[in-house]
Coordinates of C-alpha atoms in Angstrom, one line a residue:
M178 CA 162.5 40.5 167.4
K179 CA 162.8 44.2 168.1
W180 CA 164.1 45.0 164.6
R181 CA 161.5 42.8 163.1
K182 CA 158.7 44.8 164.8
V183 CA 160.4 48.0 163.6
C184 CA 160.5 46.7 160.0
L185 CA 156.9 45.6 160.2
F186 CA 155.9 49.1 161.5
V187 CA 157.8 50.9 158.8
G188 CA 156.3 48.6 156.1
L189 CA 152.8 49.3 157.5
I190 CA 153.4 53.0 157.2
F191 CA 154.4 52.6 153.5
V192 CA 151.3 50.6 152.8
L193 CA 149.0 53.0 154.5
G194 CA 150.7 55.9 152.8
A195 CA 150.1 54.4 149.4
C196 CA 146.5 53.7 150.2
T197 CA 145.7 57.2 151.6
K198 CA 146.9 59.4 148.8
L199 CA 144.9 62.7 148.7
P200 CA 142.2 62.9 146.0
Q201 CA 144.3 65.8 144.6
E202 CA 147.2 63.4 144.0
Q203 CA 145.1 60.6 142.7
F204 CA 143.4 63.1 140.3
S205 CA 146.8 64.3 139.0
E206 CA 148.1 60.8 138.4
A207 CA 145.0 59.6 136.6
L208 CA 144.8 62.7 134.4
T209 CA 148.4 62.4 133.2
S210 CA 148.2 58.6 132.7
K211 CA 146.8 59.3 129.2
Q212 CA 150.4 59.6 128.1
A213 CA 150.9 55.9 128.6
F214 CA 148.0 54.9 126.3
H215 CA 148.3 54.6 122.6
A216 CA 144.7 53.7 121.9
G217 CA 141.3 54.3 123.3
D218 CA 137.6 55.1 122.9
F219 CA 136.3 58.7 122.7
S220 CA 133.2 60.7 122.3
M221 CA 132.1 64.4 122.0
T222 CA 128.6 65.5 122.4
I223 CA 127.2 69.0 121.9
D224 CA 124.8 69.5 124.9
K225 CA 124.0 73.2 124.5
F226 CA 124.2 75.7 121.6
D227 CA 122.4 78.9 122.4
M228 CA 122.7 82.5 121.3
G229 CA 122.7 84.3 124.6
N230 CA 122.2 87.8 123.2
S231 CA 119.6 87.4 120.5
Q232 CA 119.3 91.2 120.3
A233 CA 122.6 91.3 118.5
Y234 CA 120.9 90.4 115.2
D235 CA 117.6 91.2 113.5
A236 CA 114.5 89.0 113.6
E237 CA 115.3 87.1 110.3
A238 CA 118.9 86.3 111.4
N239 CA 117.6 85.0 114.8
I240 CA 115.1 82.7 113.1
Y241 CA 117.9 81.1 110.9
A242 CA 120.2 80.9 113.9
S243 CA 117.5 79.2 115.9
M244 CA 117.1 76.5 113.2
I245 CA 120.8 75.9 113.1
M246 CA 121.1 75.7 116.9
T247 CA 118.2 73.2 117.1
Q248 CA 120.0 71.0 114.5
I249 CA 123.4 71.2 116.2
V250 CA 122.3 70.3 119.8
G251 CA 122.6 66.5 120.2
T252 CA 125.3 66.1 117.6
K253 CA 127.7 63.4 118.8
V254 CA 131.0 62.1 117.5
S255 CA 132.2 58.8 118.9
G256 CA 134.7 56.2 118.0
E257 CA 138.1 54.7 118.7
F258 CA 141.7 55.6 117.8
V259 CA 145.1 54.0 117.7
Q260 CA 148.5 55.8 117.6
D261 CA 151.6 54.2 116.2
Q262 CA 154.3 54.5 118.9
E263 CA 157.1 55.0 116.4
S264 CA 155.7 57.1 113.6
E265 CA 153.1 58.8 115.8
A266 CA 150.5 58.4 113.0
V267 CA 146.9 58.1 114.2
S268 CA 144.1 55.9 112.9
L269 CA 140.6 57.1 113.7
D270 CA 137.3 55.3 113.2
M271 CA 134.3 57.3 114.2
T272 CA 130.6 57.9 113.7
I273 CA 129.1 61.4 113.4
G274 CA 125.5 61.6 114.6
F275 CA 123.8 64.6 113.2
G276 CA 120.1 65.4 112.4
G277 CA 119.1 61.8 113.1
E278 CA 121.7 60.4 110.7
A279 CA 124.8 58.4 111.6
I280 CA 127.7 59.1 109.2
P281 CA 130.7 56.7 109.5
V282 CA 134.1 58.3 108.9
S283 CA 137.6 56.6 108.9
M284 CA 140.8 58.5 108.6
I285 CA 144.6 58.4 109.2
M286 CA 146.5 61.4 110.4
D287 CA 150.1 61.9 109.7
T288 CA 150.8 64.1 112.7
K289 CA 154.4 64.9 111.7
A290 CA 153.4 66.3 108.3
D291 CA 150.0 67.7 109.4
I292 CA 148.1 65.7 106.7
V293 CA 144.8 63.9 107.1
Y294 CA 143.8 61.0 104.9
V295 CA 140.0 60.4 104.8
S296 CA 138.8 57.0 103.7
A297 CA 137.2 57.4 100.2
D298 CA 134.3 55.2 101.5
I299 CA 132.8 58.5 102.6
Y300 CA 132.3 59.4 98.9
E301 CA 129.3 57.0 98.5
T302 CA 127.8 58.3 101.7
L303 CA 128.1 62.0 100.6
M304 CA 126.7 61.2 97.1
G305 CA 123.8 59.5 98.8
Y306 CA 122.9 62.8 100.6
V307 CA 123.4 64.8 97.4
M308 CA 121.0 62.5 95.5
A309 CA 118.5 62.6 98.3
Y310 CA 118.5 66.4 98.2
G311 CA 117.8 66.2 94.5
D312 CA 120.2 68.9 93.2
S313 CA 121.0 67.9 89.7
R314 CA 123.9 70.4 89.5
Y315 CA 126.0 68.1 91.7
Q316 CA 126.9 64.9 90.0
S317 CA 129.3 62.0 90.7
T318 CA 132.4 61.6 88.6
P319 CA 131.8 58.9 86.0
G320 CA 133.9 55.7 86.4
V321 CA 134.5 56.2 90.1
T322 CA 133.6 52.8 91.4
D323 CA 136.6 51.0 92.9
L324 CA 137.3 53.0 96.1
E325 CA 138.3 50.2 98.4
G326 CA 141.5 51.0 100.2
K327 CA 141.7 54.5 98.8
F328 CA 142.0 57.8 100.7
I329 CA 141.3 61.5 100.1
R330 CA 144.3 63.7 101.1
I331 CA 143.6 66.9 103.0
D332 CA 146.3 69.3 104.3
D333 CA 146.3 73.0 105.5
A334 CA 146.4 74.3 101.9
D335 CA 143.3 72.3 101.0
L336 CA 141.4 73.6 104.1
D337 CA 142.3 77.1 103.2
S338 CA 141.0 76.6 99.6
Y339 CA 137.8 75.0 100.8
L340 CA 137.1 77.4 103.6
G341 CA 138.6 80.7 102.4
E342 CA 141.9 82.5 102.2
D343 CA 141.8 83.6 105.9
T344 CA 141.2 80.2 107.3
A345 CA 144.7 79.8 108.7
D346 CA 144.5 83.0 110.6
T347 CA 141.0 82.1 111.8
R348 CA 142.1 78.7 113.0
T349 CA 144.8 80.3 115.1
K350 CA 142.7 83.1 116.4
D351 CA 139.7 81.1 117.3
A352 CA 141.6 78.1 118.6
P353 CA 139.3 75.1 119.0
I354 CA 138.9 73.6 122.4
L355 CA 139.9 70.0 121.4
P356 CA 143.7 70.6 121.0
M357 CA 143.6 72.8 124.2
L358 CA 142.3 69.8 126.2
G359 CA 145.7 68.1 125.5
T360 CA 147.1 70.7 128.0
F361 CA 145.5 68.7 130.8
N362 CA 147.8 65.7 130.2
S363 CA 151.1 67.5 130.5
E364 CA 153.5 67.0 133.5
T365 CA 153.6 70.8 134.0
F366 CA 149.8 70.8 134.4
A367 CA 150.0 67.9 136.9
D368 CA 152.5 69.9 139.0
Y369 CA 150.2 72.9 138.8
L370 CA 147.3 70.9 140.3
N371 CA 149.3 70.6 143.5
T372 CA 149.0 74.4 144.0
L373 CA 145.2 74.3 144.0
D374 CA 143.0 74.1 147.0
R375 CA 142.7 70.4 148.2
D376 CA 139.1 70.8 149.1
S377 CA 138.2 71.7 145.4
F378 CA 138.8 68.0 144.5
E379 CA 135.8 65.8 145.2
K380 CA 136.0 62.0 145.5
K381 CA 133.0 59.7 145.1
G382 CA 133.9 56.0 145.0
D383 CA 136.5 55.6 142.3
E384 CA 135.8 58.9 140.7
I385 CA 137.6 62.2 141.4
S386 CA 136.5 65.5 140.0
H387 CA 137.5 69.1 139.9
T388 CA 135.9 72.0 138.0
F389 CA 138.5 74.3 136.3
T390 CA 137.5 78.0 136.0
K391 CA 138.8 80.6 133.6
A392 CA 140.7 82.2 136.5
E393 CA 142.5 78.9 137.2
L394 CA 143.4 78.3 133.5
T395 CA 144.7 81.8 133.2
D396 CA 146.7 81.3 136.4
Y397 CA 148.1 78.1 134.8
L398 CA 149.5 80.1 131.9
A399 CA 151.6 82.2 134.2
Y400 CA 152.7 79.1 136.2
A401 CA 153.8 77.3 133.0
K402 CA 155.8 80.3 131.8
E403 CA 157.5 80.4 135.1
Q404 CA 158.5 76.8 134.9
D405 CA 159.7 77.1 131.2
S406 CA 159.8 80.4 129.4
D407 CA 159.7 78.6 126.1
T408 CA 156.5 76.8 126.8
Q409 CA 154.1 77.1 123.9
L410 CA 150.5 77.5 125.0
D411 CA 149.2 79.7 122.2
E412 CA 146.0 77.6 121.7
L413 CA 145.1 77.8 125.4
Q414 CA 145.7 81.6 125.4
S415 CA 143.6 82.1 122.2
M416 CA 140.8 80.0 123.6
L417 CA 140.8 82.0 126.9
D418 CA 140.9 85.3 124.9
S419 CA 137.8 84.2 122.9
V420 CA 135.6 83.4 125.9
S421 CA 134.1 85.6 128.6
D422 CA 133.5 82.6 130.8
I423 CA 134.4 78.9 130.8
T424 CA 134.2 76.0 133.2
I425 CA 135.6 72.5 132.6
K426 CA 134.3 69.9 135.1
T427 CA 136.8 67.1 134.8
T428 CA 136.2 63.6 136.3
V429 CA 138.8 60.8 136.3
N430 CA 138.5 57.1 137.2
A431 CA 141.8 55.5 137.8
N432 CA 140.3 52.0 137.7
T433 CA 138.6 52.2 134.3
N434 CA 141.0 54.8 132.8
K435 CA 138.0 56.9 131.8
Q436 CA 138.1 60.7 131.8
T437 CA 135.1 63.0 131.3
M438 CA 135.2 66.7 130.7
V439 CA 132.0 68.7 130.7
V440 CA 132.7 72.1 129.1
D441 CA 130.5 75.2 129.4
L442 CA 131.6 78.4 127.8
V443 CA 130.3 81.8 126.6
Q444 CA 132.0 83.5 123.7
A445 CA 133.4 87.0 124.2
D446 CA 131.6 88.7 121.3
E447 CA 128.4 90.4 120.6
S448 CA 126.4 87.2 120.2
Q449 CA 127.5 85.8 123.6
L450 CA 127.0 82.3 122.2
E451 CA 126.7 79.7 124.9
I452 CA 128.2 76.3 124.2
G453 CA 128.0 73.1 126.3
M454 CA 130.0 70.0 125.4
T455 CA 130.9 66.7 127.0
F456 CA 134.1 64.8 126.1
T457 CA 134.9 61.3 127.2
F458 CA 138.1 59.3 126.8
T459 CA 139.0 55.8 127.9
G460 CA 142.6 54.9 127.4
K461 CA 144.0 51.5 126.3
K462 CA 147.5 50.2 125.8
S463 CA 148.4 49.2 122.2
D464 CA 151.5 48.4 120.1
Q465 CA 149.5 48.4 116.9
S466 CA 151.1 50.0 113.9
V467 CA 149.4 52.6 111.7
T468 CA 150.5 52.9 108.0
V469 CA 150.2 56.3 106.2
P470 CA 148.6 55.7 102.8
A471 CA 151.0 55.4 99.8
A472 CA 150.8 57.8 96.9
E473 CA 149.0 55.2 94.7
D474 CA 146.3 54.9 97.3
V475 CA 145.5 58.6 97.4
I476 CA 142.7 60.2 95.4
E477 CA 142.4 64.0 94.9
A478 CA 139.0 65.3 96.0
E479 CA 138.6 67.2 92.7
K480 CA 138.7 63.9 90.9
L481 CA 135.8 62.5 92.9
F482 CA 133.4 65.3 92.5
S483 CA 132.5 67.3 89.4
T484 CA 130.7 70.2 91.2
Y485 CA 128.3 72.1 89.0
D486 CA 130.0 70.6 85.9
S487 CA 126.7 69.2 84.7
Y488 CA 124.7 72.3 85.4
D489 CA 122.2 72.6 82.6
G490 CA 121.0 76.1 83.4
T491 CA 117.8 75.0 85.1
D492 CA 117.2 76.9 88.4
T493 CA 116.6 74.2 91.0
T494 CA 116.9 76.5 94.0
T495 CA 113.1 77.1 94.4
S496 CA 111.4 76.8 97.7
E497 CA 110.1 73.3 96.6
D498 CA 113.6 71.9 97.0
W499 CA 113.6 72.7 100.7
T500 CA 110.5 70.7 101.5
S501 CA 112.7 67.8 102.3
F502 CA 113.9 69.7 105.3
M503 CA 110.7 69.2 107.3
L504 CA 111.2 69.6 111.0
T505 CA 111.4 66.5 113.0
D506 CA 109.2 66.0 116.1
D507 CA 112.1 66.9 118.4
E508 CA 112.9 70.0 116.3
F509 CA 109.3 71.1 116.3
D510 CA 109.1 70.7 120.1
A511 CA 112.2 72.8 120.5
L512 CA 110.6 75.5 118.2
I513 CA 107.4 75.6 120.4
D514 CA 109.5 75.8 123.5
E515 CA 111.4 78.7 122.0
V516 CA 108.2 80.5 121.2
N517 CA 106.9 79.9 124.7
R518 CA 110.1 81.3 126.2
M519 CA 109.7 84.5 124.1
A520 CA 106.0 84.9 125.0
G521 CA 105.1 88.6 125.1
Q522 CA 108.5 89.7 123.9
M523 CA 108.0 89.4 120.1
S524 CA 106.8 92.2 117.8
Q525 CA 104.1 91.6 115.2
E526 CA 106.8 91.7 112.6
E527 CA 108.7 88.9 114.3
I528 CA 105.5 86.9 114.7
D529 CA 104.7 87.3 111.0
F530 CA 108.2 86.2 110.1
Y531 CA 107.8 83.0 112.2
L532 CA 104.6 82.2 110.4
S533 CA 105.8 82.8 106.9
F534 CA 109.3 81.2 107.4
Y535 CA 108.2 77.9 109.0
Q536 CA 105.1 77.3 106.9
E537 CA 107.1 75.3 104.4
Y538 CA 108.8 73.1 107.0
L539 CA 105.7 72.1 109.1
T540 CA 102.8 69.8 108.6
E541 CA 99.3 71.3 108.7
A542 CA 98.8 70.3 112.3
Q543 CA 102.2 71.5 113.4
Y544 CA 101.6 74.9 111.7
Q545 CA 98.3 75.3 113.4
Q546 CA 100.0 74.6 116.7
L547 CA 102.6 77.2 116.0
V548 CA 99.9 79.7 115.1
E549 CA 98.2 79.0 118.4
A550 CA 101.4 79.3 120.4
L551 CA 102.2 82.7 118.7
Q552 CA 98.7 84.0 119.4
V553 CA 99.0 83.1 123.1
G554 CA 102.4 84.6 123.2
Q555 CA 101.1 87.8 121.7
T556 CA 98.2 88.2 124.2
L557 CA 100.4 87.7 127.3

């Protein structure tokens, strides 16, 4: 009876120990659990895109930048992925929401060869936008009709040719944050979490969160090198070098396998561009296979588009072509908010530029409202 009581007591200790793990430990386990998943749902939303130091550019450049930033905020990429456990190939089905449009994109990534195969279905979508914008210099390739099951092949050489000769250097120098986020799922990073202050991990119900700072991420670089001098963290280092400040609020839910990262950063350059993004990932287990497209199913991009081949010499780049870019209600509201924020700070030259630049993209009523907002701003 005595030994039975001892065994029961020891068993109770084990049960309580398993149920009373520190939030720090639960956070670490949930964060690294992504390694066990080979499928899942994901999303990325741009919440903020703002030029912190508008004085870095002249008035005209600031106007253009403002239009671009208004368009970018709210952009969302969401979808699902599957990774083949043997070949490591990845299948992605996603939707890109931009400017009120939803663009479906499917692709297969050969991760070992660094090649992306984009479903040729996107051809019809792109041609739809080309036709809508009415530029007769861009025309579809005659005879391209049967695209079912076909893919457009894109590798690093293609990206360099599309985006410029220095693209490869730029991609390394300005390392994107998406690959860097994979750092959070390594065993080394999980071990590093144990060195942080326990009180910095907050638990609410099933959710546990921690906000990583630039100082912590920089400290992790040193920690990882101490553990393994051959550790490659060039992307993380490049990202940290390119920002003056960054915070990543990470929330994990062990029950739903959902992870959320809210990223806020300021670029370390003259513009001091401020970017806010939200990433979500919900892992799933899968043994589904992913097949890399065979050679006969691959179409070269050049064969799909005959860019400018049919140009007849007519200049179609007049201002009339741009009337299709009328500001939406949300974009107009953002413009008025921007004018109100700059009230009393604009010169007459800047006010005149606003009036002349936006006149083509606004309705009569909207333009009158802009005039009134600028006049109020001028008198403050």
